[in-house]
Coordinates of C-alpha atoms in Angstrom, one line a residue:
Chain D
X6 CA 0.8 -5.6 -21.5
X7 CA 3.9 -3.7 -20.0
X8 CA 2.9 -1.5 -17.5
X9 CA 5.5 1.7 -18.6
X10 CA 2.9 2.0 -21.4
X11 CA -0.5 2.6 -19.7
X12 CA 1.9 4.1 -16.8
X13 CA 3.5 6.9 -19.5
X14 CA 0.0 7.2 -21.2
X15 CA -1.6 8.2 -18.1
X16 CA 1.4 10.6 -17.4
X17 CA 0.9 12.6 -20.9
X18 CA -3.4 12.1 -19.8
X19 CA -1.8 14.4 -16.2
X20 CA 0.3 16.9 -18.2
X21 CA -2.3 17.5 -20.9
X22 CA -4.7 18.6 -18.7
X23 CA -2.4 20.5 -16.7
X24 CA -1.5 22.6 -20.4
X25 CA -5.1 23.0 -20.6
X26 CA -5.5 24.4 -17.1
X27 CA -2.8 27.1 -18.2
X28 CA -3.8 27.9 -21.3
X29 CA -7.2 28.8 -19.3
X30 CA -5.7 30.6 -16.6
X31 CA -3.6 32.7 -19.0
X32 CA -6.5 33.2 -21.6
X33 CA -8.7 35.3 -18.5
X34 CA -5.3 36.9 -17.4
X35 CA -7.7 40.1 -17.9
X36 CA -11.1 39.1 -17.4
X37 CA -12.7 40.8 -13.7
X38 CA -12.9 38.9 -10.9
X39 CA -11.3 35.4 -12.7
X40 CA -9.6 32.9 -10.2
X41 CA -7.0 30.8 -11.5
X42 CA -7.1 26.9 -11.3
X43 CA -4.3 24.7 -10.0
X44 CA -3.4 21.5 -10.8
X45 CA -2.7 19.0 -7.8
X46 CA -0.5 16.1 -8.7
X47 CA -1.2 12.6 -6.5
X48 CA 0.7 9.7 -6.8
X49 CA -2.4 7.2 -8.0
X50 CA -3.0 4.5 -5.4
X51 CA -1.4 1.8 -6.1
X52 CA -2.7 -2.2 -6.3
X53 CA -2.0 -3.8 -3.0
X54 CA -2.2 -7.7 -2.5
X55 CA -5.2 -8.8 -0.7
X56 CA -4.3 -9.8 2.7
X57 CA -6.8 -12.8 3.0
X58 CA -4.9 -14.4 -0.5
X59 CA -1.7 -16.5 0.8
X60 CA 0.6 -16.0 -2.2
X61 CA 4.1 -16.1 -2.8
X62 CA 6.4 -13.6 -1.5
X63 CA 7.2 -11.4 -4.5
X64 CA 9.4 -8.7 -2.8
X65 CA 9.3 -5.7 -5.1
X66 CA 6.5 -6.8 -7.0
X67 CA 3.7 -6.9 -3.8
X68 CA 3.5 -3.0 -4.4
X69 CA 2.9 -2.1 -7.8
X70 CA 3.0 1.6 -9.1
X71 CA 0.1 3.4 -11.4
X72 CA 1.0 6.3 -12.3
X73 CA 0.0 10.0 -11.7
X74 CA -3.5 11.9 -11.1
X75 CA -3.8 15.1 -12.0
X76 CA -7.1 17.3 -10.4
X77 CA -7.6 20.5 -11.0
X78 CA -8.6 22.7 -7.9
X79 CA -9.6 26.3 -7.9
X80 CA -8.4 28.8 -5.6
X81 CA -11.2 31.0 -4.8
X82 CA -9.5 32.7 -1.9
X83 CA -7.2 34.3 -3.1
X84 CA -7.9 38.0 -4.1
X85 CA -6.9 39.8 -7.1
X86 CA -6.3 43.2 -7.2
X87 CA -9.1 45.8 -6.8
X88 CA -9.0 48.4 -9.2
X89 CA -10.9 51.7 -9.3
X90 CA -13.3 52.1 -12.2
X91 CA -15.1 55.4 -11.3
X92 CA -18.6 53.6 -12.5
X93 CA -20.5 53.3 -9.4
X94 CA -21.9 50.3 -10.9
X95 CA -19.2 47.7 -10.8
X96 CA -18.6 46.1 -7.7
X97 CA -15.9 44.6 -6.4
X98 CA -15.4 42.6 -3.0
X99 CA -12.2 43.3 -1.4
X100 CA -12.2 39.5 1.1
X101 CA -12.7 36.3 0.9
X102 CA -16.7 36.2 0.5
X103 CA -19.0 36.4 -2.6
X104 CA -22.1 37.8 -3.3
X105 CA -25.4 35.6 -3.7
X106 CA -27.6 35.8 -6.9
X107 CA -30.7 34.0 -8.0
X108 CA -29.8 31.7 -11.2
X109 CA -32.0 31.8 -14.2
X110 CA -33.8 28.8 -12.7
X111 CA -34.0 30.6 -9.5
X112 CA -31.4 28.5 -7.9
X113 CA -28.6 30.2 -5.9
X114 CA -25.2 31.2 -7.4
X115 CA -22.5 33.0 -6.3
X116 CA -20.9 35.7 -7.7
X117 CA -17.5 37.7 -7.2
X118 CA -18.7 41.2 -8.3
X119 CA -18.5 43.0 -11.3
X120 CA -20.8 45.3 -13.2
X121 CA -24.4 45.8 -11.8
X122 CA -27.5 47.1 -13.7
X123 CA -30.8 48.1 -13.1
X124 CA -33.5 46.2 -14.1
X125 CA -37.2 47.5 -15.6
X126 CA -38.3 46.9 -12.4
X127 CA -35.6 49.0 -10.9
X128 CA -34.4 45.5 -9.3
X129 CA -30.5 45.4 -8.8
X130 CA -29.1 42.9 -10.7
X131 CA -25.7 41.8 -12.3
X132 CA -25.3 43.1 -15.9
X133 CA -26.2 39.8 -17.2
X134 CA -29.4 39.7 -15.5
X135 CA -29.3 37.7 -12.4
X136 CA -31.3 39.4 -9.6
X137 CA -29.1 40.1 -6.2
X138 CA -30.2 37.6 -3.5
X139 CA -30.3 40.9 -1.0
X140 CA -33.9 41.6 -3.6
X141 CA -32.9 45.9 -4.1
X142 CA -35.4 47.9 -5.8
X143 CA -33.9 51.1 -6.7
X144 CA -36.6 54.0 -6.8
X145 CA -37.0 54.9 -10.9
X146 CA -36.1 58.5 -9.6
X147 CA -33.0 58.4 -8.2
X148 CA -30.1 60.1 -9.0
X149 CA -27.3 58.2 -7.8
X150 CA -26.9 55.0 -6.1
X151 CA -24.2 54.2 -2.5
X152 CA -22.9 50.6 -1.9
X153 CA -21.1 50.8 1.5
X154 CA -18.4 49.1 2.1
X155 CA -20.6 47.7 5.0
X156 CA -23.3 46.2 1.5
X157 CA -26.0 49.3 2.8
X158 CA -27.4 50.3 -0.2
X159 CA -28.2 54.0 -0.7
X160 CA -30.3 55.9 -3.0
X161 CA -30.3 59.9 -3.5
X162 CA -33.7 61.1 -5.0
X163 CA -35.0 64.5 -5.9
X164 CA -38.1 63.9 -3.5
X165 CA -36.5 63.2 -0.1
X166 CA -33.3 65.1 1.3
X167 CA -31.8 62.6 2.9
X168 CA -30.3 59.2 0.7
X169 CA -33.1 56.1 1.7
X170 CA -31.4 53.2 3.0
X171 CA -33.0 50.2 0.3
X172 CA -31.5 47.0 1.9
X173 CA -28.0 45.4 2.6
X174 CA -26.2 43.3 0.6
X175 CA -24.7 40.1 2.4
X176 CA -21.8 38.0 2.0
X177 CA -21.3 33.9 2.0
X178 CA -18.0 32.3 2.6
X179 CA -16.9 29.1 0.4
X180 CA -14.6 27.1 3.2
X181 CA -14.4 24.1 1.2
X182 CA -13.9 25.3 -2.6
X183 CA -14.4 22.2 -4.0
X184 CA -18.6 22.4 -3.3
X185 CA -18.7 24.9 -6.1
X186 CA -18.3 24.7 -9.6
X187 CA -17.6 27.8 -11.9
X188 CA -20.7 28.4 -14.8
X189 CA -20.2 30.9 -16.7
X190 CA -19.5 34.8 -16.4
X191 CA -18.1 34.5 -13.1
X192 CA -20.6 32.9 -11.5
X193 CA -20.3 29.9 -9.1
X194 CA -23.0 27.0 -8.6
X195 CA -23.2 25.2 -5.4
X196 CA -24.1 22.1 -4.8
X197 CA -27.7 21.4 -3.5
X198 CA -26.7 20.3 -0.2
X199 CA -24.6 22.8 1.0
X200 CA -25.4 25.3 3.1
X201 CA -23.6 28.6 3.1
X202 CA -24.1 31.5 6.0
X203 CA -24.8 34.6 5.2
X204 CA -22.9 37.5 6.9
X205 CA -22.3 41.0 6.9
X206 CA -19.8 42.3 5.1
X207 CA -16.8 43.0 7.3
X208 CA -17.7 40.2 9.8
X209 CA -16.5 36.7 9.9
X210 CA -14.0 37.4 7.4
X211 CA -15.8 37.6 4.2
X212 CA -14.5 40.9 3.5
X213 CA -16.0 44.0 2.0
X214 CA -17.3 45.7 -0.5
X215 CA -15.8 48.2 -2.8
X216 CA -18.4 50.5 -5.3
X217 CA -16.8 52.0 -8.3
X218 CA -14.0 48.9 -8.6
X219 CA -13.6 46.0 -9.7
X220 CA -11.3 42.5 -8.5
X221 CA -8.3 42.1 -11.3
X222 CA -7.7 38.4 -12.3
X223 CA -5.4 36.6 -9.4
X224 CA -3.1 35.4 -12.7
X225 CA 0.3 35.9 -12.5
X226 CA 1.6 35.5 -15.6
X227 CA 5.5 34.3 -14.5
X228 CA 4.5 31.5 -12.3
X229 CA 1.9 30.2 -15.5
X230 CA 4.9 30.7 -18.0
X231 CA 7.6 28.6 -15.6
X232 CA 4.4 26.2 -15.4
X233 CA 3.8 25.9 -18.8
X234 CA 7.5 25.0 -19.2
X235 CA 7.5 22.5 -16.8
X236 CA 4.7 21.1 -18.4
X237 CA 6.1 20.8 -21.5
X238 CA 9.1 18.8 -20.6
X239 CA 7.1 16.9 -18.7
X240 CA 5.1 15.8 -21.3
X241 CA 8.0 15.2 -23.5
X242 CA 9.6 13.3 -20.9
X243 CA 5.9 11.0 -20.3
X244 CA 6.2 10.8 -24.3
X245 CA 9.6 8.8 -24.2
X246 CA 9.0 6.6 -21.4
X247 CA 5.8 5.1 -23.9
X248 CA 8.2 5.0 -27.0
X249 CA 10.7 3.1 -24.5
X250 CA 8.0 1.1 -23.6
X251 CA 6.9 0.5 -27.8
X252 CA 10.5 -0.8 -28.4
X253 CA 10.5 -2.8 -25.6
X254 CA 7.5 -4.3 -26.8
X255 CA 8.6 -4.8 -30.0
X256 CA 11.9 -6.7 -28.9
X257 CA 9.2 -9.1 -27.4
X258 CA 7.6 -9.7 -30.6
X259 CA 11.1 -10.4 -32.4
X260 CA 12.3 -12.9 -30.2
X261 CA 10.6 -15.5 -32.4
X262 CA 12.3 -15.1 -35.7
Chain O
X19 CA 20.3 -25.6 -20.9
X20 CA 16.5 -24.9 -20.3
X21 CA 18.7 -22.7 -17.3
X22 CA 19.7 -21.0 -19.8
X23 CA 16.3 -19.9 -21.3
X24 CA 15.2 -19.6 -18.0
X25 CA 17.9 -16.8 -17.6
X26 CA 17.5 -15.0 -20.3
X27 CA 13.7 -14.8 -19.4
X28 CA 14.2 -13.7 -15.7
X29 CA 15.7 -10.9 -17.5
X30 CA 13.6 -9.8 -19.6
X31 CA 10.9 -9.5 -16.9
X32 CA 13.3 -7.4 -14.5
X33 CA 14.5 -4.8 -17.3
X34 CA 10.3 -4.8 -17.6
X35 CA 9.8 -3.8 -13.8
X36 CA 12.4 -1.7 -13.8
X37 CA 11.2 0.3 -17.1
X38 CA 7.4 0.3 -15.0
X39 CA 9.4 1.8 -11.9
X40 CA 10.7 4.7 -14.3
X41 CA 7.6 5.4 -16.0
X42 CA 5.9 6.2 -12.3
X43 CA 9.0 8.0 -11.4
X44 CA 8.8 10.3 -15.2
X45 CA 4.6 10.3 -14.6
X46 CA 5.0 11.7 -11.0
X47 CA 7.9 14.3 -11.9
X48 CA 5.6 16.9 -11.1
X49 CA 3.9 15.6 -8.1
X50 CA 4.5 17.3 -5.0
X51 CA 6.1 15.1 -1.8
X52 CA 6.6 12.7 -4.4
X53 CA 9.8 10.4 -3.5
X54 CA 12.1 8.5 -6.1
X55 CA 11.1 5.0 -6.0
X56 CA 14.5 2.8 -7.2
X57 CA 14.8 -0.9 -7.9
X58 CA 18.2 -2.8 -7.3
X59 CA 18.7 -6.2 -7.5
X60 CA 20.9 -8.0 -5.5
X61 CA 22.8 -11.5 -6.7
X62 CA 21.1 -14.7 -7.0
X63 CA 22.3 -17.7 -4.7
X64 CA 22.6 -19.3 -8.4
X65 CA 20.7 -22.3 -8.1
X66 CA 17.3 -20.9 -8.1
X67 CA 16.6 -20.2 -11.5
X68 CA 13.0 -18.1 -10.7
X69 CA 15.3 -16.1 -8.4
X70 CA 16.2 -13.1 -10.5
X71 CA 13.2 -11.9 -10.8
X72 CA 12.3 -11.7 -7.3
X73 CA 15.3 -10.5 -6.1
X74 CA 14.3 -7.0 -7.4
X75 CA 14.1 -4.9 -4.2
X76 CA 12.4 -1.7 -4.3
X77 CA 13.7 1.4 -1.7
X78 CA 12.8 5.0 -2.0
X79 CA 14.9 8.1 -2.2
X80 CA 14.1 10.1 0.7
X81 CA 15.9 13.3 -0.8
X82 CA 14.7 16.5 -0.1
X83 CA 12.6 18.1 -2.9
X84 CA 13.2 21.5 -3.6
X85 CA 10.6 23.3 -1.5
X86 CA 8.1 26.4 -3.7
X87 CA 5.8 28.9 -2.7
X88 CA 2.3 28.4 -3.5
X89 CA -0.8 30.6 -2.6
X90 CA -2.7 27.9 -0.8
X91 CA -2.4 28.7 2.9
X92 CA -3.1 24.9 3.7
X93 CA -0.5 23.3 1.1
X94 CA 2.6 22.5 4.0
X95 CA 5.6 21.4 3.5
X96 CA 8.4 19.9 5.9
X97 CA 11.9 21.1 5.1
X98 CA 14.3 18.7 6.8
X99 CA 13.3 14.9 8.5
X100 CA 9.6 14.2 9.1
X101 CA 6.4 12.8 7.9
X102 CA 2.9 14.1 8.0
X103 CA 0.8 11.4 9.7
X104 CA -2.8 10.7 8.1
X105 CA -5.7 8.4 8.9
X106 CA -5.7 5.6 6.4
X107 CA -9.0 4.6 4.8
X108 CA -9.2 1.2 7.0
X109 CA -8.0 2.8 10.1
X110 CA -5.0 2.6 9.9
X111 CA -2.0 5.2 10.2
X112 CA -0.3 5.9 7.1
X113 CA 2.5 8.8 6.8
X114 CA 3.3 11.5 3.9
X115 CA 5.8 14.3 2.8
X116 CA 3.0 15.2 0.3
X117 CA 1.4 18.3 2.2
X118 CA -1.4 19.2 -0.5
X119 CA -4.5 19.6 1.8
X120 CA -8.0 21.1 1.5
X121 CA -10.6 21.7 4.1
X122 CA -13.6 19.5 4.2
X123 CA -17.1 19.6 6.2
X124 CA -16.5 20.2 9.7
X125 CA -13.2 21.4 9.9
X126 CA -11.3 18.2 9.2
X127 CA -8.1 18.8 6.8
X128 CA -7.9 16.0 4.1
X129 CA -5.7 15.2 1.1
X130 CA -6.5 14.8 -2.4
X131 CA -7.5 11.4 -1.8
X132 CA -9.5 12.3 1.2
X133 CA -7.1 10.8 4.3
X134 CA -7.5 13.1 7.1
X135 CA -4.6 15.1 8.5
X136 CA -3.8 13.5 12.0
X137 CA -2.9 16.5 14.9
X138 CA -0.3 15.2 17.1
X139 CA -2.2 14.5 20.6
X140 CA -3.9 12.1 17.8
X141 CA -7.6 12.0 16.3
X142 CA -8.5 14.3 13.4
X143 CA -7.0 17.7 12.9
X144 CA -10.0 20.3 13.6
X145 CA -9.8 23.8 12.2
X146 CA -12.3 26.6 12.1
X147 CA -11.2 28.1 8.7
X148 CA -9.0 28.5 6.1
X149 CA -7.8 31.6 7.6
X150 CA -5.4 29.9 10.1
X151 CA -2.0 29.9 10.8
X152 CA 0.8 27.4 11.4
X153 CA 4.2 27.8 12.9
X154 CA 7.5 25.9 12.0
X155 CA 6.7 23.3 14.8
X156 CA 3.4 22.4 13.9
X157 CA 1.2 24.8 16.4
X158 CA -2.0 26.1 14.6
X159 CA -3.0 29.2 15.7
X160 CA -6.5 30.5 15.1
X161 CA -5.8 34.4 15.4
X162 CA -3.4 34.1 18.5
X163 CA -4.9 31.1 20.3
X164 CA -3.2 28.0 19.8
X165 CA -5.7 25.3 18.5
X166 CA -4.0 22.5 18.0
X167 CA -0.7 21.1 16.8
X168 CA 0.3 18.8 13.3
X169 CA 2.1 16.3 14.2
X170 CA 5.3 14.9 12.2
X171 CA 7.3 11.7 12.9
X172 CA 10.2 9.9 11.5
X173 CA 11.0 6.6 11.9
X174 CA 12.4 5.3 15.1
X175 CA 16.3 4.6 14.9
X176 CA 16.6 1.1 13.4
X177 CA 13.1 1.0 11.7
X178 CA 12.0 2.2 8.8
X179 CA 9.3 3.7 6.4
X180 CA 7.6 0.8 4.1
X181 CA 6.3 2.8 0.9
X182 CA 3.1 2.0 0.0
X183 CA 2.8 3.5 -3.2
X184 CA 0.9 6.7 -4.0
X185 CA 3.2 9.0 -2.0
X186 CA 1.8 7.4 1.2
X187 CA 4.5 5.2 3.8
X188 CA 3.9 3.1 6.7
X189 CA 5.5 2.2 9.9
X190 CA 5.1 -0.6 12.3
X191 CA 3.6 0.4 15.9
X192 CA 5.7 1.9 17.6
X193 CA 8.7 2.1 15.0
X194 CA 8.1 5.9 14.8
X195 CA 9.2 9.2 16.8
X196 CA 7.7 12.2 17.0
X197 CA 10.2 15.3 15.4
X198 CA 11.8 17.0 18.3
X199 CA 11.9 20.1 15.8
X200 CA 10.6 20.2 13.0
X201 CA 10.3 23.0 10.6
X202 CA 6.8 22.9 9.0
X203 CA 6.2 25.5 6.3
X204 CA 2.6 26.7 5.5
X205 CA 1.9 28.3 1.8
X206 CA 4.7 25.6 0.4
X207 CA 5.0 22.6 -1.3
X208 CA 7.7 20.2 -1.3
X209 CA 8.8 19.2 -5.0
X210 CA 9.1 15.3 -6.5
X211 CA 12.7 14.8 -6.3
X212 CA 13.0 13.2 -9.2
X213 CA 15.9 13.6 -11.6
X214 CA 14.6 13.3 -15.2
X215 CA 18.6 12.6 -16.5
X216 CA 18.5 9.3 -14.4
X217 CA 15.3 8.2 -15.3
X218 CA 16.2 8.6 -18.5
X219 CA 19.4 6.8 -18.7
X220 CA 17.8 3.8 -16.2
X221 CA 14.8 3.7 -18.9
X222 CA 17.9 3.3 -21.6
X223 CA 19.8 0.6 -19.4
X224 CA 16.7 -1.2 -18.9
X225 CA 16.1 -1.2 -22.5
X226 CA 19.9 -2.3 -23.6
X227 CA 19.4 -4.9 -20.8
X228 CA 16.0 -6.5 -21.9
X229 CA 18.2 -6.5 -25.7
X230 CA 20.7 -8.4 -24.3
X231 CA 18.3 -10.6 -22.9
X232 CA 16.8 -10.7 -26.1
X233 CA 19.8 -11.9 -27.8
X234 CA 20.1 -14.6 -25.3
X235 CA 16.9 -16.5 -26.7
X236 CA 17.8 -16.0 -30.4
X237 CA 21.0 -17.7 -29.6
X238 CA 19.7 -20.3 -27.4
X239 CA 17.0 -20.8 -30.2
X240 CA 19.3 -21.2 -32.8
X241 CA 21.8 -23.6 -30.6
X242 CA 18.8 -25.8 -30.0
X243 CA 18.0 -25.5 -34.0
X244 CA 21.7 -26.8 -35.0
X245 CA 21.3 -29.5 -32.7
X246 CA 17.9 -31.2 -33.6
X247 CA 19.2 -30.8 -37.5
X248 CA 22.5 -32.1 -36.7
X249 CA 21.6 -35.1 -34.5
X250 CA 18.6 -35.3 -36.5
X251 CA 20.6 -36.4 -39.4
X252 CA 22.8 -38.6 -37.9
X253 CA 19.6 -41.3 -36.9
X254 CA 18.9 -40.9 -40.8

C-alpha cells in the first residue's frame, strides 16, 4: 500500500476537522460568553527502527513520515468583550477565572457568566437552573439585588435600611485548559481529579465581576475567514496528493498487460 | 538484462518515496514549525543494482516560516537561527522550531505530544501561570522577577540537526551551541514553510518518473516475449 495514500487521507481527516472547528467558532460568533477553539497541527510521530534489530542501512528510508495530527484546543483565557446589558441579572467576569456551579448531578461545573435567576427558593442560580456553588438565598422581599465587582452579594429590602450582605461569590482559575471539557450552555466539566482553588475575585488573577454585563464571544471573524481559506486549499491540496497517489497505483496494476 | 528489470524497479520504488515525502510535506502545510522535508538522490556507483533505491537521501529545509500572531501567550516562536530544546520521552534531548505549548500539572510547559520544554540552565521549565512573560532572549519574567530562561541552540559549526520526523530534530552530545542572541517571540507561531507549487510539481515529476519506469517493464516484457517466441521456434 503506497504510503502518499493513507498519508493524504489522514491530511483531508486534519483539515476536515479543522473546517468543522470554524464552522463552530463562527456559528457562536454571538452567543455570550463563547470561547473559540483552535486547531494545533503536529507533525505525527513518525516509525523509527528499533535499535536492538541489526538491519540494513536504508539511508532515507530509517525515518519514515505519517502524516499530520490535528487537536483541537480551546482558549479559555482569552476574554471577550464585556458589554453592558442594564439587567442586573446577567453577569459577566471581566478575568481569567469562572464561576463554580453545582451540575444537575450535583457535580461541579464551571461557568463563564451570563444570565442569573432566582429560584422558588429564592436560591441564585443560572437561568438554566444550576444553583451557584457560593449557595445565595435571596430574601423573597427584596427589591433589588448588588453583585460587587469584589462577588459580595447585596440585597435591598423594604424591612431593613441598610442592603444585607447574602454571601460572596468566588472564582476558580483553569491553568491547564485541557482538564475541562465544554457541555452545554456555556458550561465547563472538570475532570474528577482535578482540583481547582477558589479565590476572591480580584486576587490571584482570576479577575472580576461585572453585574448588568455580559462577556461577548472572543470570535474574530477575519482571522476564521483567512482560516477557513487556508483550510480549504489545504484540503484541496491533501485531495490531489491521494488522486496522485490512485494513479500511481494504478500504473502498478498495468504493468502486467 | 534482469539489470534491466531491476532498474526499472528501483525506480518505481523511489518515485514511490518521493510521492510519500510530498504527501507529509502537503498534510503538514498547515503545521506550525513544520520544516520541508526533501529527498535527492545522488548517482549510483553502477554496479549495485539495489543501489538506487537507497541512495535516496533525505535533508530538511530549514527556511524560515512566515512567523503569525496568535492569542495563546505560551505559543513561541524563534525568528532567526535556533531550536527549542525538549526532553524526549526516553530521556533523551530532542530539539524543535515548533513552539505550540500548553501548561501542564505543576508548572511544567509541554507540547502537543507532551515533551517538556527544557529552560536553559537545563531540567524542566517551571512556571507559576499562564500569565507570564518572555523576552526576545528567552528570560521569563513572572511580573518583574526573572524566573527562569528558555533555552535555544543551534547546531555547532560542522554538525548538524538529524530530523527525526514529527517536527522534532536531534543532535549528537555536544554538537550543539547555545544562541548568543536569539529573538524569541511569545503570542507567535512560526508557519510550515512549505511551498504548495513545489510539492505539487515534485508529486507530478514523481509521477512522470514512476511512468517512465513503468514503460521500462512493458518493454523489457515484451523484448523477453519476442525472444522466447522467436528462439522458441527455431528448436521446432
Amino acid at each position: 500500500m503506497s504510503g502518499a495514500f493513507y498519508i493524504g487521507a489522514v491530511g483531508l481527516d486534519a483539515q476536515q476537522k479543522a473546517l468543522d472547528t470554524i464552522a463552530n467558532n463562527i456559528s457562536n460568533i454571538s452567543t455570550s460568553g463563547f470561547k473559540r477553539s483552535e486547531v494545533r497541527f503536529t507533525e505525527m510521530l513518525a516509525s523509527q527502527p528499533d535499535a536492538g534489530v541489526v538491519g540494513p542501512d536504508l539511508g532515507a528510508n530509517a525515518v519514515t513520515s505519517s502524516g499530520v495530527k490535528a487537536d483541537v484546543a480551546q482558549l479559555l483565557n482569552s476574554q471577550g468583550q464585556v458589554q453592558s446589558t442594564g439587567n442586573p441579572l446577567d453577569l459577566a467576569i471581566d478575568g481569567n477565572g469562572f464561576i463554580e456551579v453545582m451540575g444537575p448531578g450535583g457535580q461541579m461545573m464551571l461557568w463563564r457568566g451570563g444570565a442569573l435567576k432566582i429560584g422558588d427558593q429564592g436560591q441564585l442560580m443560572t437561568a438554566s437552573g444550576f444553583e451557584l456553588k457560593a449557595n445565595i438565598t435571596v430574601p423573597t422581599d427584596a427589591t433589588s439585588l448588588q453583585i460587587g465587582s469584589d462577588g459580595v452579594v447585596h440585597a435591598t429590602t423594604p424591612t431593613d435600611a441598610a442592603p444585607v450582605e447574602l454571601g460572596q461569590i468566588m472564582l476558580v482559575k483553569v491553568d491547564d485548559p485541557s482538564v475541562v471539557q465544554p457541555a452545554d450552555q456555556g458550561f465547563y466539566r472538570v475532570q474528577d481529579a482535578v482540583e481547582l482553588n477558589d479565590a476572591k475575585p480580584g486576587e490571584d488573577g482570576v479577575g472580576t465581576l461585572a453585574q448588568g454585563s455580559l462577556e461577548g464571544s472572543n470570535v474574530e471573524l477575519n482571522q476564521e475567514m483567512v482560516d477557513l481559506l487556508v483550510v480549504q486549499r489545504a484540503y484541496a491540496a491533501n485531495a490531489q496528493v491521494v488522486q496522485a497517489a490512485d494513479q500511481f497505483m494504478g500504473l502498478a496494476n498495468g504493468l502486467r498487460r | 538484462m534482469a539489470d534491466f528489470i531491476e532498474s526499472a524497479r528501483a525506480i518505481l520504488s523511489q518515485s514511490e518515496r518521493r510521492m510519500e515525502a510530498t504527501a507529509n510535506n502537503v498534510a503538514n502545510i498547515t503545521t506550525p514549525g513544520f520544516k520541508n522535508e526533501r529527498l535527492y538522490s545522488e548517482m549510483s556507483a553502477g554496479t549495485d543494482a539495489l543501489a538506487p533505491e537507497t541512495l535516496l537521501k533525505q535533508t530538511v529545509d530549514f527556511t524560515q516560516g512566515q512567523l503569525s500572531k496568535t492569542s495563546n501567550p505560551l505559543d513561541l516562536a524563534i525568528a532567526g537561527p535556533g531550536m527549542f530544546r525538549l526532553a524526549g520521552a526516553d530521556g533523551s534531548t530532542v530539539y524543535t522550531r515548533s513552539g505550540q505549548f500548553k501548561l501542564v500539572d505543576g508548572g511544567r510547559v509541554v507540547n502537543a505530544q507532551g515533551l517538556a520544554l527544557q529552560s536553559a540552565d537545563g531540567g524542566d521549565l517551571i512556571v507559576a501561570n499562564q500569565n507570564i512573560q518572555i523576552l526576545a532572549d528567552g528570560t521569563v519574567l513572572d511580573g518583574d522577577r526573572p524566573i527562569a530562561k528558555v533555552g535555544v541552540y543551534q547546531a555547532a559549526a560542522g554538525a548538524q540537526m538529524q530530523p527525526l520526523g514529527g517536527s522534532l530534530f536531534s543532535a549528537a552530545e555536544g554538537a550543539v551551541d547555545e544562541v548568543a542572541q536569539p529573538s524569541v517571540r511569545q503570542g507567535m507561531l512560526e508557519a510550515s514553510n512549505v511551498a504548495l507549487a513545489n510539492e505539487m510539481v515534485n508529486m507530478m515529476d514523481a509521477l512522470r518518473q514512476a511512468e517512465g519506469a513503468a514503460k521500462l517493464v512493458q518493454t523489457y516484457d515484451d523484448l523477453m516475449g519476442k525472444a522466447v517466441s522467436t528462439f522458441g521456434q527455431g528448436t521446432r
